[in-house]
Coordinates of C-alpha atoms in Angstrom, one line a residue:
X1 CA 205.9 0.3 24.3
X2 CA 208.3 -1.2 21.8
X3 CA 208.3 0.6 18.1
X4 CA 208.1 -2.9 17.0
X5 CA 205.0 -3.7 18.9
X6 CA 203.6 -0.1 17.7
X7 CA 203.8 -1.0 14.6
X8 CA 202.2 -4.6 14.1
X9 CA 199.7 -2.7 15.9
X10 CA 199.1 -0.6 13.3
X11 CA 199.8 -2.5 10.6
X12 CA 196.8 -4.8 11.6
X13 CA 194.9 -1.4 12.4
X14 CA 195.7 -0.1 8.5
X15 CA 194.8 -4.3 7.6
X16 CA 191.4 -3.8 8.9
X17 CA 190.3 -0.6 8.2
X18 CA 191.2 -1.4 4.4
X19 CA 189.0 -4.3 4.5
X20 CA 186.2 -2.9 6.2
X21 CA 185.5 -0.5 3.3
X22 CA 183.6 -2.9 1.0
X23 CA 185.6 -2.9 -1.7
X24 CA 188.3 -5.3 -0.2
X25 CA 190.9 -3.0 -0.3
X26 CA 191.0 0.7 0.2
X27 CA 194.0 2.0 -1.0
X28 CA 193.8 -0.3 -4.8
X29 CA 191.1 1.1 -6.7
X30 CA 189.7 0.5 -10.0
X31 CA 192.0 3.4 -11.0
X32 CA 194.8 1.9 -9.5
X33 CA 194.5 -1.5 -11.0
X34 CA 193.9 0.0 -14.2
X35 CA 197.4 2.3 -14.1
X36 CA 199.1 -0.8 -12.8
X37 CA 198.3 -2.6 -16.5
X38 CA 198.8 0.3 -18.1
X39 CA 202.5 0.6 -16.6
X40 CA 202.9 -3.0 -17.6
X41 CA 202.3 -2.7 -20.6
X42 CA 205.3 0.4 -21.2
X43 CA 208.1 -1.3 -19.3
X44 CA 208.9 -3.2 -21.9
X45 CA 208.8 -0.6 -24.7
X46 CA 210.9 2.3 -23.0
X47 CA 214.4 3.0 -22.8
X48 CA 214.8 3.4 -19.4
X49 CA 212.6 3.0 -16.0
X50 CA 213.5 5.0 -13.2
X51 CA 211.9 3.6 -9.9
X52 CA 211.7 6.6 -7.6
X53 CA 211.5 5.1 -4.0
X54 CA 211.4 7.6 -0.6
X55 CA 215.0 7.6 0.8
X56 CA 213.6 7.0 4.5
X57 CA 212.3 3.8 3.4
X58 CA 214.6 2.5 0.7
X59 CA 213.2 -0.8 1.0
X60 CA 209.5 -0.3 1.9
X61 CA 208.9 1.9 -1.1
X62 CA 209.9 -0.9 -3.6
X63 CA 207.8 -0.4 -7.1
X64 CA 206.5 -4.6 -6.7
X65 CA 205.8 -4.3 -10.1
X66 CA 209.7 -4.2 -10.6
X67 CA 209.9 -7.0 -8.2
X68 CA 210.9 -9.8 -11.2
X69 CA 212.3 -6.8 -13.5
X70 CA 215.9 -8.2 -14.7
X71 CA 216.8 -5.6 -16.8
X72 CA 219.8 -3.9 -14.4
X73 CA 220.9 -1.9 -17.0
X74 CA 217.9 -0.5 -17.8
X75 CA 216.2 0.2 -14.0
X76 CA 217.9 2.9 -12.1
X77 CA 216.6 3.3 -8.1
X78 CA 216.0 6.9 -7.8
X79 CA 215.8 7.6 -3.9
X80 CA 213.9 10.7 -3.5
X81 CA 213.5 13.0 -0.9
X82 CA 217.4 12.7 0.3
X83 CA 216.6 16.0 2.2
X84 CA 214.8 14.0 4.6
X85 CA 217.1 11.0 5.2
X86 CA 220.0 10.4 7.5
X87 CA 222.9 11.1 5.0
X88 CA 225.3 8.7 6.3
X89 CA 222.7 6.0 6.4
X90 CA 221.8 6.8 2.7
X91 CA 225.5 6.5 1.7
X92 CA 225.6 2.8 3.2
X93 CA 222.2 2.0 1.5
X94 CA 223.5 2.9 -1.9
X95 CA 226.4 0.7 -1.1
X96 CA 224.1 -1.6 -0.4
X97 CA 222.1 -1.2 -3.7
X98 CA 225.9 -1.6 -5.9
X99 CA 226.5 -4.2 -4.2
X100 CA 223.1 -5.9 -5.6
X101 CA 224.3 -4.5 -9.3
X102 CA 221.6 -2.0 -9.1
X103 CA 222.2 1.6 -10.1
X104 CA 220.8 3.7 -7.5
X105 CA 221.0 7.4 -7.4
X106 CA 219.5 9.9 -4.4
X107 CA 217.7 13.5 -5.2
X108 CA 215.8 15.9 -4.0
X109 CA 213.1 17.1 -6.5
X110 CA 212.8 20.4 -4.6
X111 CA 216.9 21.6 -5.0
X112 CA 217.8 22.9 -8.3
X113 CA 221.0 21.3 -8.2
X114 CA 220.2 18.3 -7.2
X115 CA 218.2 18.0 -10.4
X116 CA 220.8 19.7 -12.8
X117 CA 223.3 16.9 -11.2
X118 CA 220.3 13.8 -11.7
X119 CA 219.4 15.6 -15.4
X120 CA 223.5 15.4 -16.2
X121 CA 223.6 11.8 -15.2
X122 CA 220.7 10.6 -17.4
X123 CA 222.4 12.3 -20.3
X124 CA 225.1 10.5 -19.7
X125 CA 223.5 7.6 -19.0
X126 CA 221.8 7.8 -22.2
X127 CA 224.7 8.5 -24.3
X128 CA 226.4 5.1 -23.0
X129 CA 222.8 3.3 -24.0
X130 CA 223.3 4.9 -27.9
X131 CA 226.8 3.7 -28.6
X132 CA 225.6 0.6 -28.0
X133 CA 222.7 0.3 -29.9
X134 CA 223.4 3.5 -32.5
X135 CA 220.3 4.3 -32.4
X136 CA 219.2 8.3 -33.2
X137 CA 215.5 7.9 -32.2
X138 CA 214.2 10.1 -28.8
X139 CA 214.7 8.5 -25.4
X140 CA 211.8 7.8 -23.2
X141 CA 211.7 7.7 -20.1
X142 CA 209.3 6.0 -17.5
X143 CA 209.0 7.2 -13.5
X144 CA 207.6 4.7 -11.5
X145 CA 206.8 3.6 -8.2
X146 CA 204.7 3.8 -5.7
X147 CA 202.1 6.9 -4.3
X148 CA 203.5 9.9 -2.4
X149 CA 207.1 9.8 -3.5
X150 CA 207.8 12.6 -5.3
X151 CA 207.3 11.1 -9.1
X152 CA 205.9 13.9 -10.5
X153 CA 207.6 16.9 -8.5
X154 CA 210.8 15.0 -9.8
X155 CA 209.0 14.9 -13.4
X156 CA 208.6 19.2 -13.3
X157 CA 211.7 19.3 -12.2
X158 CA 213.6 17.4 -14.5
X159 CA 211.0 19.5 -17.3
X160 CA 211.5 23.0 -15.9
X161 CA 215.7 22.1 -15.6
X162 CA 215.4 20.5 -18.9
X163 CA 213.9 23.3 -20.9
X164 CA 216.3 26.1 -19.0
X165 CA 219.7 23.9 -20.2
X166 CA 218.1 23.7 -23.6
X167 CA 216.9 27.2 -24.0
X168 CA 213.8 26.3 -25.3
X169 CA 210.9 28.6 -25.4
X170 CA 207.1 28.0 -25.2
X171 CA 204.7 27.1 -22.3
X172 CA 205.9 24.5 -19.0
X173 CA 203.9 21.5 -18.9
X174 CA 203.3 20.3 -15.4
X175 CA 202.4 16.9 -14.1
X176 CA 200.2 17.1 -10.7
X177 CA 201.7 17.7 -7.4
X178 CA 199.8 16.9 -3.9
X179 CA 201.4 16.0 -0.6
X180 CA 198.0 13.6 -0.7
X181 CA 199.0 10.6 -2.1
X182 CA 197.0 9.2 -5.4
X183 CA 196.4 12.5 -6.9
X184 CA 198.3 11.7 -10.6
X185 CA 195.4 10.0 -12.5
X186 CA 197.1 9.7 -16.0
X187 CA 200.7 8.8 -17.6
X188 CA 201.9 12.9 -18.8
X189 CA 205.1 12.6 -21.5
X190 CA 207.8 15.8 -20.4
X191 CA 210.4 16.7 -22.6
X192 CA 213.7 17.1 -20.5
X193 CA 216.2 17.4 -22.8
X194 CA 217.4 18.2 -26.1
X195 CA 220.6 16.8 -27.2
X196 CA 219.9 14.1 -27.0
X197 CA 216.4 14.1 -26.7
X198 CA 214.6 12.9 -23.8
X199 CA 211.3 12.5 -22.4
X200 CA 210.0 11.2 -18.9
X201 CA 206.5 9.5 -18.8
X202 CA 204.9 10.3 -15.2
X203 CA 202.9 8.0 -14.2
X204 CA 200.1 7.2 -11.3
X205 CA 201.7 5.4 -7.5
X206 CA 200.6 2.3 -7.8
X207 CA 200.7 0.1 -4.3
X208 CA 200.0 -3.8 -4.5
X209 CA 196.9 -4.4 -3.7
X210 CA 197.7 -6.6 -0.3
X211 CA 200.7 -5.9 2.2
X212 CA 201.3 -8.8 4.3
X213 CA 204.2 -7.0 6.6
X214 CA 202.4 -4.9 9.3
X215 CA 205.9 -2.8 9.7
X216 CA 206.2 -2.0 5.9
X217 CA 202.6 -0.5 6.4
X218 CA 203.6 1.3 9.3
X219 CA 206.4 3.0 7.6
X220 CA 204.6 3.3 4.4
X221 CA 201.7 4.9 6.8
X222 CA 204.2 6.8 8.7
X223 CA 205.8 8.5 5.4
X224 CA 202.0 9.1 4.0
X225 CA 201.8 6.8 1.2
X226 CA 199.2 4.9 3.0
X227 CA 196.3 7.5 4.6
X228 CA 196.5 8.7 7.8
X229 CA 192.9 7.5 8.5
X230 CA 193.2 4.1 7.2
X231 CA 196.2 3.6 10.8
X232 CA 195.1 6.5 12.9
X233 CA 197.3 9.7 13.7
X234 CA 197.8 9.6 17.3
X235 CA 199.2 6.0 17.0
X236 CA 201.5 7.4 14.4
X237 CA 202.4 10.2 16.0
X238 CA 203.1 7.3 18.9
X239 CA 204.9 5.4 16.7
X240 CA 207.6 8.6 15.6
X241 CA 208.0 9.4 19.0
X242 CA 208.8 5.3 19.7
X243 CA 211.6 6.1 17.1
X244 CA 212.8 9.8 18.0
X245 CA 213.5 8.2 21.7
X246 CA 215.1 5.5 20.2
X247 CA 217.7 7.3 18.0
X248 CA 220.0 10.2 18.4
X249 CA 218.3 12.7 16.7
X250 CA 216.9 14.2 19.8
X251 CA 220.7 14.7 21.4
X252 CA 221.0 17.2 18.7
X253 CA 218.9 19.9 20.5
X254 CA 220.5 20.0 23.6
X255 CA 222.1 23.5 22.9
X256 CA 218.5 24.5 22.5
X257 CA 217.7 24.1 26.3
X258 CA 218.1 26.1 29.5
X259 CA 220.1 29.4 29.5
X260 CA 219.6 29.9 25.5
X261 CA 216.0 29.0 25.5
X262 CA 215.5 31.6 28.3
X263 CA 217.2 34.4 26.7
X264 CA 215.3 33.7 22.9
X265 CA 212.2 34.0 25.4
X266 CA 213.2 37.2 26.9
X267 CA 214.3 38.4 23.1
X268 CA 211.1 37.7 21.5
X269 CA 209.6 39.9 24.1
X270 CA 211.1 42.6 23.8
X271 CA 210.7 42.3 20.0
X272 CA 206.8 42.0 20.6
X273 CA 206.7 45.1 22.9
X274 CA 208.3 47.6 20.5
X275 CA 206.7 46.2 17.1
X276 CA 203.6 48.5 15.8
X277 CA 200.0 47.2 16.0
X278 CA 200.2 45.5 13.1
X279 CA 203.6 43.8 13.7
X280 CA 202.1 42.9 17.1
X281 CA 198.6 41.2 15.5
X282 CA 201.2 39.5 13.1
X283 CA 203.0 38.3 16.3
X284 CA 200.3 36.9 18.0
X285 CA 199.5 34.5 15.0
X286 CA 202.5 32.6 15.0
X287 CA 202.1 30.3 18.3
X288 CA 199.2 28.8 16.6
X289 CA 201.3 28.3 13.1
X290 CA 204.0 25.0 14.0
X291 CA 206.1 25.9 10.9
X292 CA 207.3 29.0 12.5
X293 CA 210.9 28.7 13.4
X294 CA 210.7 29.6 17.0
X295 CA 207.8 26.7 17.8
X296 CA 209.8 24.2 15.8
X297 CA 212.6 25.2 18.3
X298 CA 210.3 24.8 21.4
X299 CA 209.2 21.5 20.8
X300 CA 212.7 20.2 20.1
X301 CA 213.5 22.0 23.4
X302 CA 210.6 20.1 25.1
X303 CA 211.3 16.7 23.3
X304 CA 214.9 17.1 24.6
X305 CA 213.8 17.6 28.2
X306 CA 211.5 15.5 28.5
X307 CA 213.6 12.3 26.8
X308 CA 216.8 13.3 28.7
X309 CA 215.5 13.8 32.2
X310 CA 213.2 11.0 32.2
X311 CA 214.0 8.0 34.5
X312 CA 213.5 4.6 32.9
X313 CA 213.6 2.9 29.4
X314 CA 213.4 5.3 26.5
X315 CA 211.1 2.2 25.6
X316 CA 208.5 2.9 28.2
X317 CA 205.1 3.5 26.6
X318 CA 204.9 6.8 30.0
X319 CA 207.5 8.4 27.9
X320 CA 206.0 9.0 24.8
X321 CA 202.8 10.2 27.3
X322 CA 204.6 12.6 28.8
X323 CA 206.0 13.6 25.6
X324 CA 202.2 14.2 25.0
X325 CA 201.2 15.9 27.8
X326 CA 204.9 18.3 27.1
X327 CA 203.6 18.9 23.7
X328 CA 200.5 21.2 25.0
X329 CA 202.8 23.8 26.1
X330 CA 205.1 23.6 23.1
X331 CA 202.3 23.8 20.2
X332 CA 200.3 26.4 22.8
X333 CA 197.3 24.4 22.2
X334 CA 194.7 25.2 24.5
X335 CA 193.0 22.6 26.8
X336 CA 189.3 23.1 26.0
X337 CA 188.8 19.7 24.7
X338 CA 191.3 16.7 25.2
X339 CA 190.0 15.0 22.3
X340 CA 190.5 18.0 20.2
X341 CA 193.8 19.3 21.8
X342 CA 195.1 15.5 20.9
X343 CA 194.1 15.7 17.3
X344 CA 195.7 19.3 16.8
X345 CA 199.2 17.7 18.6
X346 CA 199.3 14.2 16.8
X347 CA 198.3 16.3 13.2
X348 CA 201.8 19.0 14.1
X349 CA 204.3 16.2 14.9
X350 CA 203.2 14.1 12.0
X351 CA 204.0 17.4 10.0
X352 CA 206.8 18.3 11.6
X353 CA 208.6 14.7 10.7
X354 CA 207.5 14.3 7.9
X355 CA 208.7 17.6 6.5
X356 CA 212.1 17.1 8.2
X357 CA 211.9 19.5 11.3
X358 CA 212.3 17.0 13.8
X359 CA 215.1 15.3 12.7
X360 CA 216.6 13.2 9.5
X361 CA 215.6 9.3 9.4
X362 CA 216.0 6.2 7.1
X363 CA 213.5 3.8 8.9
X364 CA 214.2 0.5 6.9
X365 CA 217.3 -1.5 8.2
X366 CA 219.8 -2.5 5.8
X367 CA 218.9 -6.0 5.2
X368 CA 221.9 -8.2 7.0
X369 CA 224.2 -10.9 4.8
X370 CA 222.8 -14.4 4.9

């Protein structure tokens, strides 16, 4: 089945489950519509508004409260979550962004240097905005955009950096962090720097409260800013297999198959038959555990087999089946209930992309020149 076709599917899936919940919409609460005003209402009185966006979906993760926001000198596109993108796709996407006078600038809140690098270029940034305007007063800053892209781990980040650089003293304020998206309730003020002084204002993800595109849902769904219940996880976990055939990410493993794979087997063996009781109990718990290194490496070995030796379109909806079916083995999920032995596989690979292990991906297409 076409990725394309997957993902109208779900985006009419996500379309009605949200409006089957009674309030219209299930995603854009009262809470929500209340941070969106709230957010409205600061844009105009800040110094600077950084729209962190998630670098997979440069696009799709617009802030559409920015959509009519002139200001270019004002709005810097923070793509976070660079870790997880194809890097020479992000470099022709910030191309792109220059091109459309926008300042763009990718991160990951997670690397300390990335943030000591992003901290140093919003000093900077604010030092050009004070010869202009002479003015000695603190810089504020506001982080916005929508749920699940890394707002406020950027916002510690930038804090905890911050304070270090300065060598300030005195307790870390933290802003929440949840891989669930729609966890930060309130706008929280961090200092980040001293000279000169800077704050960030977190603030709550904020979606619009109707998405008409069915593949912006999808990838929106697909990345975890959109619940996994509102589109179902085994027709995501369809949907990022549609795309690993599709791309060369999987050609990547291929040292990972045959001879190699047989002699890490035979290795690990050995290793489990000379460990003590205890190392052996601690051995036995890592097949069911699909963070360990050596069952991320078995299901890009299986992915790879399967993909390369099978005859037909890498677009055939049997493919991503016997993906499926491959994936039993590789997880070492047992088969006492198909219903529950699919939940446990879709629920792994959904982690497992989305945390980067099964390759990098930027899933928006640079929009083409009119």
């Amino acid at each position: 089945m076409a990725t394309a076709t997957l993902a109208r599917q779900i985006g009419r899936a996500i379309t009605k489950a949200t409006n089957s919940t009674g309030s219209g919409n299930g995603w854009f609460s009262p809470h929500m519509a209340a941070a969106s005003r709230a957010i409205a209402e600061r844009i105009p009185l800040v110094d600077l508004v950084l729209e962190v966006r998630d670098a997979r979906i440069p696009l799709s993760s617009a802030y559409d409260q920015l959509r009519n926001y002139t200001s270019s000198s004002k709005r810097i596109i923070v793509m976070n979550k660079m870790d997880l993108a194809n890097h020479s796709q992000l470099k022709d996407w910030m191309k792109y962004f220059e091109q459309k006078n926008c300042i763009s600038y990718g991160v990951n809140a997670h690397n300390k240097e990335s943030i000591q690098q992003l901290l140093n270029f919003l000093q900077a940034r604010v030092r050009e905005l004070k010869k202009v305007d002479h003015s000695s007063h603190t810089t504020t800053i506001l982080l916005v955009g929508i749920p699940n892209v890394g707002k406020s781990a950027l916002a510690n980040s930038l804090h905890r950096i911050g304070r270090i650089s300065a060598a300030e003293k005195g307790k870390l304020k933290h802003a929440t962090v949840s891989p669930q998206p729609g966890e930060t309730k309130n706008i929280t003020g961090l200092k980040i720097a001293s000279h000169p002084s800077i704050y960030v204002l977190d603030t709550p993800g904020v979606l619009p409260p109707h998405i008409l595109d069915d593949e912006v849902c999808t990838k929106l769904a697909l990345t975890g800013t959109i619940q996994d219940c509102f589109a179902g996880e085994k027709e995501l976990a369809q949907c990022f297999l549609s795309i690993l055939n599709r791309s060369d990410e999987y050609k990547k493993w291929a040292k990972l198959s045959n001879s190699e794979n047989e002699r890490s087997f035979a290795n690990r063996n050995i290793e489990c038959s000379t460990s003590s009781e205890m190392g052996m109990k601690r051995k036995r718990q890592y097949p069911t555990d699909h963070t360990q290194d050596f069952v991320v490496h078995d299901v890009r070995r299986t992915l790879f087999e399967v993909i390369s030796s099978f005859d037909g379109n890498v677009e055939d909806e049997r493919l991503i089946e016997e993906e499926f079916k491959a994936m039993h083995a590789a997880f070492q999920v047992p088969l006492e209930s198909e219903h529950y032995a699919q939940n446990k596989i879709t629920a792994k690979l959904l982690n497992l992309f989305r945390t980067g292990r099964l390759g990098h991906y930027i899933l928006d297409s640079i929009p083409r020149k009119l």
